[in-house]
Coordinates of C-alpha atoms in Angstrom, one line a residue:
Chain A
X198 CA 24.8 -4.2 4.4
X199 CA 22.7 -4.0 1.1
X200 CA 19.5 -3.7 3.7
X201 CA 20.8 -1.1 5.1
X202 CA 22.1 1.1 1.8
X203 CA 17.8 0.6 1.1
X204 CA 16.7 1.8 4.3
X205 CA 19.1 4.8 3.7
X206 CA 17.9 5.5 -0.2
X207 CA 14.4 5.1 1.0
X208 CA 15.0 7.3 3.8
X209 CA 16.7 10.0 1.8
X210 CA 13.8 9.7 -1.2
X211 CA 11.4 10.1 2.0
X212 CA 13.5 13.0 3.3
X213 CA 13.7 15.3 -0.3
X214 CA 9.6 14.3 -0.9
X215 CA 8.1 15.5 2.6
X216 CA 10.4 18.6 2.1
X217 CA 9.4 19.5 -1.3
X218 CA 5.8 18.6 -0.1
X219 CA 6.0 21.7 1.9
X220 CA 9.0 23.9 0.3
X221 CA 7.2 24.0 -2.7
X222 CA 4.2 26.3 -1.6
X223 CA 6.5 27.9 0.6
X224 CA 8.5 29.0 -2.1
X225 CA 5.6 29.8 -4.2
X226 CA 4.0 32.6 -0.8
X227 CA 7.9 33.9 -1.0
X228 CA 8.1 34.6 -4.6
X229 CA 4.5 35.9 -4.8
X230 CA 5.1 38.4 -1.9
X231 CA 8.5 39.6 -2.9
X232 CA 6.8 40.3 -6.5
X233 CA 4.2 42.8 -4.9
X234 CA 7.0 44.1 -2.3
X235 CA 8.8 45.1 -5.1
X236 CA 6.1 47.7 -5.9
X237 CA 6.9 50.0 -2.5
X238 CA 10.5 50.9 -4.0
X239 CA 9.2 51.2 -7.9
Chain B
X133 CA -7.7 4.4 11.8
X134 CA -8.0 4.7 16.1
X135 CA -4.7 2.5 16.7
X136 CA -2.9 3.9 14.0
X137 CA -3.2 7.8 15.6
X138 CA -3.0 6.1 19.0
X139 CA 0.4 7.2 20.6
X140 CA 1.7 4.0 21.2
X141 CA 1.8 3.2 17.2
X142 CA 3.6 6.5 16.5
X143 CA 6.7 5.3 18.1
X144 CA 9.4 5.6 15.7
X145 CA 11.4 2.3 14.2
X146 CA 15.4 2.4 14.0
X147 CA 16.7 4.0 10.8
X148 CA 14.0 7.5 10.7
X149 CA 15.6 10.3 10.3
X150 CA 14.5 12.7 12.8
X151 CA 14.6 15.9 10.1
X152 CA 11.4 14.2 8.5
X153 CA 9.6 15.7 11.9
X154 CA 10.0 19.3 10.7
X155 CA 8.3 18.8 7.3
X156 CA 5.6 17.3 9.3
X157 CA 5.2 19.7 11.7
X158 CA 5.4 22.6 8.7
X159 CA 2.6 20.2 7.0
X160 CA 0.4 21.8 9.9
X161 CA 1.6 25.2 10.4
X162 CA 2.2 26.3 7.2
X163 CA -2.0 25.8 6.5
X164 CA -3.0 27.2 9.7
X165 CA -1.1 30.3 9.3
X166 CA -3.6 30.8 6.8
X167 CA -5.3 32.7 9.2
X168 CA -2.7 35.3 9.3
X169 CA -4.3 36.1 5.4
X170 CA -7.8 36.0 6.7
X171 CA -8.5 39.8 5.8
X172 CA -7.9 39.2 2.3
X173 CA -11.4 37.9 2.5
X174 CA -13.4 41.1 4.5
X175 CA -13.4 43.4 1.3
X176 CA -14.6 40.4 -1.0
X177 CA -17.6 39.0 2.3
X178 CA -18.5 42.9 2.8
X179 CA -19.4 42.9 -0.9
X180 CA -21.6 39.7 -1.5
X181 CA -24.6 40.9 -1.9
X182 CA -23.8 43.9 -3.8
X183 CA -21.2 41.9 -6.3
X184 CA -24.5 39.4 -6.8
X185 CA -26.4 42.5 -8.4
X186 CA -23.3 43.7 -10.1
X187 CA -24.0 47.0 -7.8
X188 CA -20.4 47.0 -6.5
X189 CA -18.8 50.5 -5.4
X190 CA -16.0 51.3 -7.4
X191 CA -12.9 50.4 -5.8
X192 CA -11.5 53.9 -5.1
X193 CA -14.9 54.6 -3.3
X194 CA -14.6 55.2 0.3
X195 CA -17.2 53.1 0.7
X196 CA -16.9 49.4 0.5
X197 CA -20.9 48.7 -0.4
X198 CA -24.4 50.7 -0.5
X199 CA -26.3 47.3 -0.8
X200 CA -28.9 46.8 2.2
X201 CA -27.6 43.6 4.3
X202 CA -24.4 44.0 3.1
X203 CA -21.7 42.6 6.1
X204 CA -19.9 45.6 7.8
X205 CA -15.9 45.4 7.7
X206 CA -16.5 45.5 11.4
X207 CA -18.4 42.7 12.1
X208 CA -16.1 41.0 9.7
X209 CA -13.4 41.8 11.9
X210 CA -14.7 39.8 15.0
X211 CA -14.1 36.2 12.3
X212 CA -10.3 36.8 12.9
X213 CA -10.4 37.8 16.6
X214 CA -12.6 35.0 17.3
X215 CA -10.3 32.2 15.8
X216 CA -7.6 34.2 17.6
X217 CA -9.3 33.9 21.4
X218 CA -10.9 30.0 20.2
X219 CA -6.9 29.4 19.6
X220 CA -5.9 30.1 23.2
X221 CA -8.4 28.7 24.4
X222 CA -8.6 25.3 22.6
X223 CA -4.5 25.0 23.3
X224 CA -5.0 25.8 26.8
X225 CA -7.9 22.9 27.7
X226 CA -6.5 20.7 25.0
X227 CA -3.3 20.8 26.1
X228 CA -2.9 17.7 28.2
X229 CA -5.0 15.6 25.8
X230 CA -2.4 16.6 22.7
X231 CA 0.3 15.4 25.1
X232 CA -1.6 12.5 26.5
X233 CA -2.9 11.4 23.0
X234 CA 0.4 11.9 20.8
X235 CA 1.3 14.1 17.8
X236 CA -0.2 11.8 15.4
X237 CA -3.9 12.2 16.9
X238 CA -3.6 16.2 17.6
X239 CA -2.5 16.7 14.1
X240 CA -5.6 14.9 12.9
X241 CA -7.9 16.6 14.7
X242 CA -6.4 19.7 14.0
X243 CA -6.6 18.6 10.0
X244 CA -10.7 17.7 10.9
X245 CA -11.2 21.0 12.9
X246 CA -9.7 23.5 10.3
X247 CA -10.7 22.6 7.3
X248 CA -14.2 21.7 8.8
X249 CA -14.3 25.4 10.1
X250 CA -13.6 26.7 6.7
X251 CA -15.9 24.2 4.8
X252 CA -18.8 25.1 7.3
X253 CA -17.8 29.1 7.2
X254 CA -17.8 28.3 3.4
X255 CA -21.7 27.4 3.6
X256 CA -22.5 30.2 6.3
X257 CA -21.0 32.6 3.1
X258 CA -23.3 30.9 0.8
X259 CA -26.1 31.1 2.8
X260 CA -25.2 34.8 3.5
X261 CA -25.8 33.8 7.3
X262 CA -22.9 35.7 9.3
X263 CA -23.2 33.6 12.8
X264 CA -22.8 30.1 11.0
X265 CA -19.5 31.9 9.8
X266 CA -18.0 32.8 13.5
X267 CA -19.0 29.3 14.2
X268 CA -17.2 27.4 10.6
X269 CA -14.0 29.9 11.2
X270 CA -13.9 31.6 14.7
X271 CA -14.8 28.8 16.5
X272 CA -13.9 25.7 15.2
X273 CA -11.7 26.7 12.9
X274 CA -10.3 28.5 15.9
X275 CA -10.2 25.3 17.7
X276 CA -8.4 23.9 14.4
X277 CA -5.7 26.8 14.9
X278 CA -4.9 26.0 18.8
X279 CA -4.6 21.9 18.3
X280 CA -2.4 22.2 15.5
X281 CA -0.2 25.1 16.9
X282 CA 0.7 23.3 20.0
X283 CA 0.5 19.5 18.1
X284 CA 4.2 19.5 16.9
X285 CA 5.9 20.9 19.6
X286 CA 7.1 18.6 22.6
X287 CA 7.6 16.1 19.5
X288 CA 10.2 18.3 17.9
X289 CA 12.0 19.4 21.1
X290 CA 11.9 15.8 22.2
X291 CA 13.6 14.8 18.7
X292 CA 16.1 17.8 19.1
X293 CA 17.1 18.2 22.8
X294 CA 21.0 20.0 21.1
X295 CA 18.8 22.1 19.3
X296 CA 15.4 22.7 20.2
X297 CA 15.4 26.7 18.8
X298 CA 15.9 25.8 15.8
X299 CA 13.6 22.8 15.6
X300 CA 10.4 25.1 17.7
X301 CA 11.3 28.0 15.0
X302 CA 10.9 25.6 11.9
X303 CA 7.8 24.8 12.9
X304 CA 6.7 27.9 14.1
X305 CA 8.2 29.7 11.1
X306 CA 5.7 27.5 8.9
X307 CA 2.3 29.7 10.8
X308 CA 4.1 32.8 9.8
X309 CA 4.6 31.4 5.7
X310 CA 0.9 30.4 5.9
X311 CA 0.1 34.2 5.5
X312 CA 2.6 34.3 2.3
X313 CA 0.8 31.3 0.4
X314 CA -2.9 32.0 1.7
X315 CA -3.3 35.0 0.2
X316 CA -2.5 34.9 -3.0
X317 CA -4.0 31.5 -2.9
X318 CA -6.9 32.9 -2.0
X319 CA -7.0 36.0 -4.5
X320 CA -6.3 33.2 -7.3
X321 CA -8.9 31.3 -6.2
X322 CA -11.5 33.9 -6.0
X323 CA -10.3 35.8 -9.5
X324 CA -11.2 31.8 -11.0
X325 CA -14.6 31.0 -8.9
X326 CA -15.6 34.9 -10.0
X327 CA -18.9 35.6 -12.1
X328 CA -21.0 38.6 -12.6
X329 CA -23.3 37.4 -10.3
X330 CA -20.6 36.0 -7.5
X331 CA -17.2 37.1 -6.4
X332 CA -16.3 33.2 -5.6
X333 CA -15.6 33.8 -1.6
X334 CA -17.6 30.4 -0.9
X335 CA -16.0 28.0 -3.6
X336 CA -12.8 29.6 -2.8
X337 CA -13.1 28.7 1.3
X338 CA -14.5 25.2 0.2
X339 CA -11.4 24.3 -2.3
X340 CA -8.9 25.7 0.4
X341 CA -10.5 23.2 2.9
X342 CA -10.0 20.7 0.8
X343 CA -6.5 21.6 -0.2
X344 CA -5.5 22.1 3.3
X345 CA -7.1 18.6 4.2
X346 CA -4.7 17.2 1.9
X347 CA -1.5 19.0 2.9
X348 CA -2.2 18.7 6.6
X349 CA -2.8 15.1 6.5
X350 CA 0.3 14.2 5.4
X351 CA 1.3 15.8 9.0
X352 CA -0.2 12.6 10.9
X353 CA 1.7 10.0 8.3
X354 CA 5.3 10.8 8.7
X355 CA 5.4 12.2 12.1
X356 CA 6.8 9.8 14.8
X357 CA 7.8 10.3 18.4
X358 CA 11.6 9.3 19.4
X359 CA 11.4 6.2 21.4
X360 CA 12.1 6.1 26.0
X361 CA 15.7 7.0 25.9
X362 CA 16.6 8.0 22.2
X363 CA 19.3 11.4 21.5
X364 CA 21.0 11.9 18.7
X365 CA 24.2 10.5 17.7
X366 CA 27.1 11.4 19.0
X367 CA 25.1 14.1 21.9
X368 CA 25.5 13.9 25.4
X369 CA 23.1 15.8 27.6
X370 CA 24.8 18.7 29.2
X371 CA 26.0 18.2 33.1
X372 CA 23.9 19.9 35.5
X373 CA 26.2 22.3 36.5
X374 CA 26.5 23.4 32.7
X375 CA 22.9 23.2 32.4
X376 CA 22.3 25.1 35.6
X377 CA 24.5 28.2 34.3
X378 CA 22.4 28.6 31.4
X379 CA 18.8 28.1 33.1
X380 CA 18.3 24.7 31.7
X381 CA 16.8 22.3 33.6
X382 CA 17.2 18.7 33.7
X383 CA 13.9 17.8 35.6
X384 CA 10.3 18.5 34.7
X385 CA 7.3 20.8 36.2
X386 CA 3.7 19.3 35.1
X387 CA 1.6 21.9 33.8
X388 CA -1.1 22.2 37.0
X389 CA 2.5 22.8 38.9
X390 CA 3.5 25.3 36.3
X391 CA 0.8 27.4 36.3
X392 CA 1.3 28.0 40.3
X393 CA 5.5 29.5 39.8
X394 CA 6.0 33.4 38.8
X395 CA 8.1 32.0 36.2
X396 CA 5.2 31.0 34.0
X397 CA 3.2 34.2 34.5
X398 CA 6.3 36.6 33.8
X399 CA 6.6 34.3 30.9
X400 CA 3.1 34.8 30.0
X401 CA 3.7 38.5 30.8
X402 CA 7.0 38.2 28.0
X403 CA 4.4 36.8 25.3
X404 CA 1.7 39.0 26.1
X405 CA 3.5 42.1 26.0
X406 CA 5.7 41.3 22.6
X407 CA 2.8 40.1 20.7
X408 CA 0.4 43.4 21.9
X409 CA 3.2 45.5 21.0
X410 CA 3.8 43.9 17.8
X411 CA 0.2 43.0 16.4
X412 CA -1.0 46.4 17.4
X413 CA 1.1 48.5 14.6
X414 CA 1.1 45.1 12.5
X415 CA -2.8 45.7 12.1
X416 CA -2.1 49.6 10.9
X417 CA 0.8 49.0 9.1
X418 CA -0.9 49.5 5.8
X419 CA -3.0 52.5 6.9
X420 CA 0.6 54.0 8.7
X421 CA 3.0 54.2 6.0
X422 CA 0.2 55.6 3.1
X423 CA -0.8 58.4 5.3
X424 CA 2.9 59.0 6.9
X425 CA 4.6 58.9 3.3
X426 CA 2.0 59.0 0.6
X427 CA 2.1 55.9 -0.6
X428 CA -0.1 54.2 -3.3
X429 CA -2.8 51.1 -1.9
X430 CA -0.5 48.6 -3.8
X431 CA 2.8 50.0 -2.4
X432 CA 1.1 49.7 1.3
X433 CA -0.3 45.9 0.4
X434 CA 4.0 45.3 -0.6
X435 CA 5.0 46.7 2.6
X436 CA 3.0 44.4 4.7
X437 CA 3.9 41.5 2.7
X438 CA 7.5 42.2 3.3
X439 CA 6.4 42.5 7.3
X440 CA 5.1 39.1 6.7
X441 CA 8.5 37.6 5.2
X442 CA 10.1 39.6 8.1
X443 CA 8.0 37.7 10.6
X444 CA 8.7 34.8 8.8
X445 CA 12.4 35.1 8.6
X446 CA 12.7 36.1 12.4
X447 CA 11.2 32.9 13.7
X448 CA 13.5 30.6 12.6
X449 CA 16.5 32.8 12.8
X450 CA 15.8 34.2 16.3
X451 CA 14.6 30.7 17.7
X452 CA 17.9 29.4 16.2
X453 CA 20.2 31.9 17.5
X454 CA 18.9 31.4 21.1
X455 CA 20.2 27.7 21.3
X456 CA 23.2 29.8 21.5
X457 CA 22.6 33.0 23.4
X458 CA 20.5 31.3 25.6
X459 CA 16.4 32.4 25.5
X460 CA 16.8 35.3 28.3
X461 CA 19.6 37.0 26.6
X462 CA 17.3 36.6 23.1
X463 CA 14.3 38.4 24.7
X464 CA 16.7 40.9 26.2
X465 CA 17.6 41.7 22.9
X466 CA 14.0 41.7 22.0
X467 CA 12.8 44.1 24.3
X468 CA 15.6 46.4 24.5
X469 CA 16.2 46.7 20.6
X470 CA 12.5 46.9 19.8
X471 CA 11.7 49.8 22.2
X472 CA 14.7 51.8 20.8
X473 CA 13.0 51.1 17.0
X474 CA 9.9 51.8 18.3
X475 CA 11.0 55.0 19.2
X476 CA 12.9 55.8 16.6
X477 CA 9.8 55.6 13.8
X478 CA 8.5 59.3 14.5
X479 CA 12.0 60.3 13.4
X480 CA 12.7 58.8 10.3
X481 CA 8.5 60.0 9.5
X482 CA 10.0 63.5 10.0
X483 CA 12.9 62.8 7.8
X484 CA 10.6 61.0 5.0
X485 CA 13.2 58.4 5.5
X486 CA 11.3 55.3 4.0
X487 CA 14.3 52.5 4.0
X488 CA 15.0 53.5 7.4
X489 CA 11.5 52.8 8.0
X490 CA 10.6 50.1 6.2
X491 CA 13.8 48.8 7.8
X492 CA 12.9 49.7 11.4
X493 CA 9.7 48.0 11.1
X494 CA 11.2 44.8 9.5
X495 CA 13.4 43.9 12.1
X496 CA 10.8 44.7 14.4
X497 CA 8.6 42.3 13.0
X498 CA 11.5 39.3 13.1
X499 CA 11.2 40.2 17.0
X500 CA 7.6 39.7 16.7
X501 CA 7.8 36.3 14.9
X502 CA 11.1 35.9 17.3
X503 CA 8.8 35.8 20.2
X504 CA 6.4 33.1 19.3
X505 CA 9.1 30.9 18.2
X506 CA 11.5 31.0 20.9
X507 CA 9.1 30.7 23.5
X508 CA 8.3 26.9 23.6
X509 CA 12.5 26.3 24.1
X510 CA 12.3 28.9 26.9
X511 CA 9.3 26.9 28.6
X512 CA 11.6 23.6 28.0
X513 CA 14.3 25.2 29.6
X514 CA 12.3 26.6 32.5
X515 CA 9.8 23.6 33.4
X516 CA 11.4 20.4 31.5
X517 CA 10.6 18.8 29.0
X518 CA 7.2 16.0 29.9
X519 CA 4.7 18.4 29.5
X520 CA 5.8 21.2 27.5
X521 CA 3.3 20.9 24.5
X522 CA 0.4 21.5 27.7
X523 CA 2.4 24.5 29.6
X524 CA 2.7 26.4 25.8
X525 CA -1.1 25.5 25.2
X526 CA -1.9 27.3 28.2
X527 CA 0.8 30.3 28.1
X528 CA -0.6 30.7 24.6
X529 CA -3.6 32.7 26.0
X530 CA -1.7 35.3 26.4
X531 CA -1.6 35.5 22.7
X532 CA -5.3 35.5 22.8
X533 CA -5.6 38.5 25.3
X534 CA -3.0 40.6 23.0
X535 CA -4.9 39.8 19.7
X536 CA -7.8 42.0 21.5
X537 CA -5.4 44.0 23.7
X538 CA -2.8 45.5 20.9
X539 CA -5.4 46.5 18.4
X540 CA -8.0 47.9 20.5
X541 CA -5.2 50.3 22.3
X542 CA -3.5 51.2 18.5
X543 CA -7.0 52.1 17.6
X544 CA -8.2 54.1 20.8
X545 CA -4.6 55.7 21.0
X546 CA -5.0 56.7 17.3
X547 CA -8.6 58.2 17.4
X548 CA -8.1 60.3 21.1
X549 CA -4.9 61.7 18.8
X550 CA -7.1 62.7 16.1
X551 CA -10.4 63.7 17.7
X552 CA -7.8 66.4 19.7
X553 CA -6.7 68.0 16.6
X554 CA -3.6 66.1 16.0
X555 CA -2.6 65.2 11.8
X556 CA -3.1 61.6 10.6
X557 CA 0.7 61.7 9.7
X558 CA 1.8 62.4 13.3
X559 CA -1.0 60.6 15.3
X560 CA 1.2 57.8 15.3
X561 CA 3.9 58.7 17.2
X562 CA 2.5 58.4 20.3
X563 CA 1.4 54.7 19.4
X564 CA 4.7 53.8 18.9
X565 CA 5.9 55.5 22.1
X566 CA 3.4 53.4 23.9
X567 CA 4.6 50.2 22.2
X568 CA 8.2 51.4 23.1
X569 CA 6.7 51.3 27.2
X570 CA 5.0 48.1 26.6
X571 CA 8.3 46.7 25.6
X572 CA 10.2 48.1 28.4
X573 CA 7.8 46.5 30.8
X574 CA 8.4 43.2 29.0
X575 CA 12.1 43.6 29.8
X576 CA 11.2 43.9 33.2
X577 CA 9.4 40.6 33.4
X578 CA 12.3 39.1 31.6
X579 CA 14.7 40.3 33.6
X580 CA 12.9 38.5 36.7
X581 CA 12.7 35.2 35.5
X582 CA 15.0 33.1 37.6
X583 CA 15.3 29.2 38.0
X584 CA 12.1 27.1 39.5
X585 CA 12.0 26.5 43.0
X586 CA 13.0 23.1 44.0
X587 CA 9.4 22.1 45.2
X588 CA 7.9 22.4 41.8
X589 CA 9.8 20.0 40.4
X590 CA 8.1 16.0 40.3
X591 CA 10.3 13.3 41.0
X592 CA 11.8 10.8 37.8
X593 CA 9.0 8.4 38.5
X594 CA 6.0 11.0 38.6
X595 CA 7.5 12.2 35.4
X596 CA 7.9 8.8 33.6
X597 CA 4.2 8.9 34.2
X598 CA 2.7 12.1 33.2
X599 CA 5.3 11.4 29.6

């Protein structure tokens, strides 16, 4: 039972890092493009 | 470092989740996409010699450098379509090897071929040697692009057989964000390399190889195939008859077989057409909506950006929604809606409706995007699931041919408009009216996609085999 509650925190800490890993920069492209897209309506 | 890519080592253990697949496969496609962003680079490589003796044209110039040897925008242009026909290509040989070799391996060598291509197109811009960049970038850089497109995705639909839209369109979402973080990576980059005697193109291709590297290789680490037999808890595979309704096989096609049924061509005939039609005005954008509306440069440059998170947005949303509409019914929407946009654009020009516009275009885009991203679940659906990753390599050359095919008829279109006396503003119209007959044909082809014929199916054991 305890094994298994590590294997399942260790999967969820692996799960939220390799997401981050990429949602991060994602984010980043998004914010960065909706900052000059804002410049067609200004 | 041989056995741990080898296929048989990527076999996943009990207890992984199978949502640490998508990160993995975005690991790949969100740095490949860069190549989406590649022109941020031809203003900045037409001007290298010029920006070295501080002999630069002012930017409002109409011309981009006076400086003898000075690359032409151009020439420059054949970097992108060469990485563009070296990415059909390399899918369509490699295609059996990524299957054959796992997605641990293909996501390696993708990682080695990319970033190689830009560290050795980094060199050929520091030598000021144009062929050494068509080899670092088109070629194997290109090669780079193919691999990793294709590496992720019979391991995703294999690890989501209730949804494999949605899984295909995360992925495949991740090349379309490339665009959004490569270029202002790569204007950051170049503003921070930049001297009075350098505008920093070559350090800037150098540290994004070696960014990449590091991003993409965390691909290979966490990915892991499902083991003989795994689905997901709690999911029963649909009965035949159910499957059968919604043109969903439950056999499998090998890729030599594939290639020989109408299905794949009008499938090929679906891709080809909705990327042409798409890429075509996607390449003018910038160009179309200064000289149709007056627009400033900077207000163009934020139009195509929001076409980018348009095309972005559409891949996972339309790839999603066709695990329920089915993938015919999707590209029926596709066609049909797009053509009526596309014809619709002269109209709201006339009526110097922008939002309509901008509008129009955006949702034509997330049927562009769309396209690409539903198409791998459509092949699943149509020849199984065993060699899938090999069928989309090969159907991908289609995207090749319509990277040369869409802008060279926008631009012919365009200049027989203009050299017969037509205005800038309205020489459009009839480009999108030819867009709008492209798209009907891809309806066509759509619509006659039926349900293999039994004899192209192999039997269970052939198939445990080719797996």
């Amino acid at each position: 039972m305890e094994s298994n509650a590590t294997t399942d925190s260790g999967n969820t800490v692996k799960l939220v890092l390799a997401w981050l890993w990429v949602g991060i920069p994602l984010a980043w492209g998004v914010y960065m493009t909706l900052g000059n897209a804002i410049k067609l309506f200004q | 470092m041989a056995s741990f890519l080898d296929r048989s080592h990527s076999i996943a253990g009990p207890g992984f989740s199978r949502w640490l697949v998508p990160p993995a496969a975005l690991c790949i496609h969100l740095c490949i996409g860069q190549a989406y962003a590649f022109s941020v680079f031809n203003k900045p490589l037409a001007q290298l010699l010029c920006s070295m003796q501080s002999a630069c044209p002012p930017a409002a110039a109409k011309v981009i450098s006076t400086t003898p040897g000075d690359w032409s925008i151009a020439n420059l242009g054949w970097i992108f379509s060469l990485a563009i026909v070296f990415l059909g290509l390399s899918a369509a040989v490699f295609g059996r090897w990524v299957e054959s070799a796992g997605p641990r391996a293909a996501m390696f060598a993708a990682a080695c071929l990319f970033c190689g291509g830009l560290l050795v197109a980094g060199l050929g811009v520091s030598l000021h040697n144009l062929p050494i960049v068509f080899l670092g970038y088109g070629v194997i850089g290109g090669c780079g692009l193919g691999i990793g497109y294709i590496s992720p995705v019979s391991t995703l639909i294999k690890w989501f057989p209730d949804r494999p839209g949605l899984a295909t369109g995360t992925a495949i979402m991740g090349f379309g964000g490339g665009a959004l973080i490569g270029a202002p990576l790569a204007v950051a980059l170049m503003k921070y390399y930049s001297s009075p005697t350098s505008n920093g193109v070559a350090p800037t291709m150098i540290t994004m190889a070696i960014v990449y590297f590091v991003v993409m290789i965390v691909g290979p680490l966490i990915v892991r195939l499902p083991a003989a037999g795994w689905h997901p808890a709690g999911w029963t595979a649909p009965t035949a008859e159910a499957s059968s309704a919604r043109m969903i096989t439950t056999r499998n096609v090998v890729v030599s077989q594939a290639i020989k049924t109408p299905q794949f061509w009008l499938l090929w005939g679906v891709l080809f057409l909705n990327v042409t039609a798409g890429i075509g005005v996607l390449g003018q954008a910038s160009l179309m909506i200064q000289e149709m509306f007056g627009v400033t440069v900077a207000a163009a440059a934020g139009f195509v950006g929001l076409l980018s998170l348009f095309n972005m947005g559409g891949r996972i949303f339309w790839a999603s929604m066709s695990d329920f509409m089915g993938r015919k019914r999707t590209y029926v929407i596709f066609f049909a809606l797009g053509a009526i946009l596309y014809a619709s654009v002269p109209t709201f020009g006339h009526w110097h409706a922008i939002v309509l516009f901008v509008l129009a275009y955006g949702i034509i885009l997330t049927m562009y995007g769309g396209g690409f991203s539903t198409i791998p679940a459509y092949l699943r659906d149509m020849f199984g699931t065993v060699q899938v990753g090999a069928i989309h390599g090969v159907l991908l050359t289609a995207w090749s041919a319509a990277g040369i095919a869409g802008p060279v008829l926008v631009n012919y279109i365009r200049e027989y408009q203009i050299a017969h006396g037509v205005a800038k503003a309205d020489a459009y119209s009839v480009t999108v009216y030819v867009m709008a007959g492209l798209l009907i044909v891809g309806f066509i082809c759509n619509w006659l996609v039926k349900t293999v014929d039994e004899h192209h199916y192999v039997t269970t054991g052939a198939a445990d085999a080719t797996a």
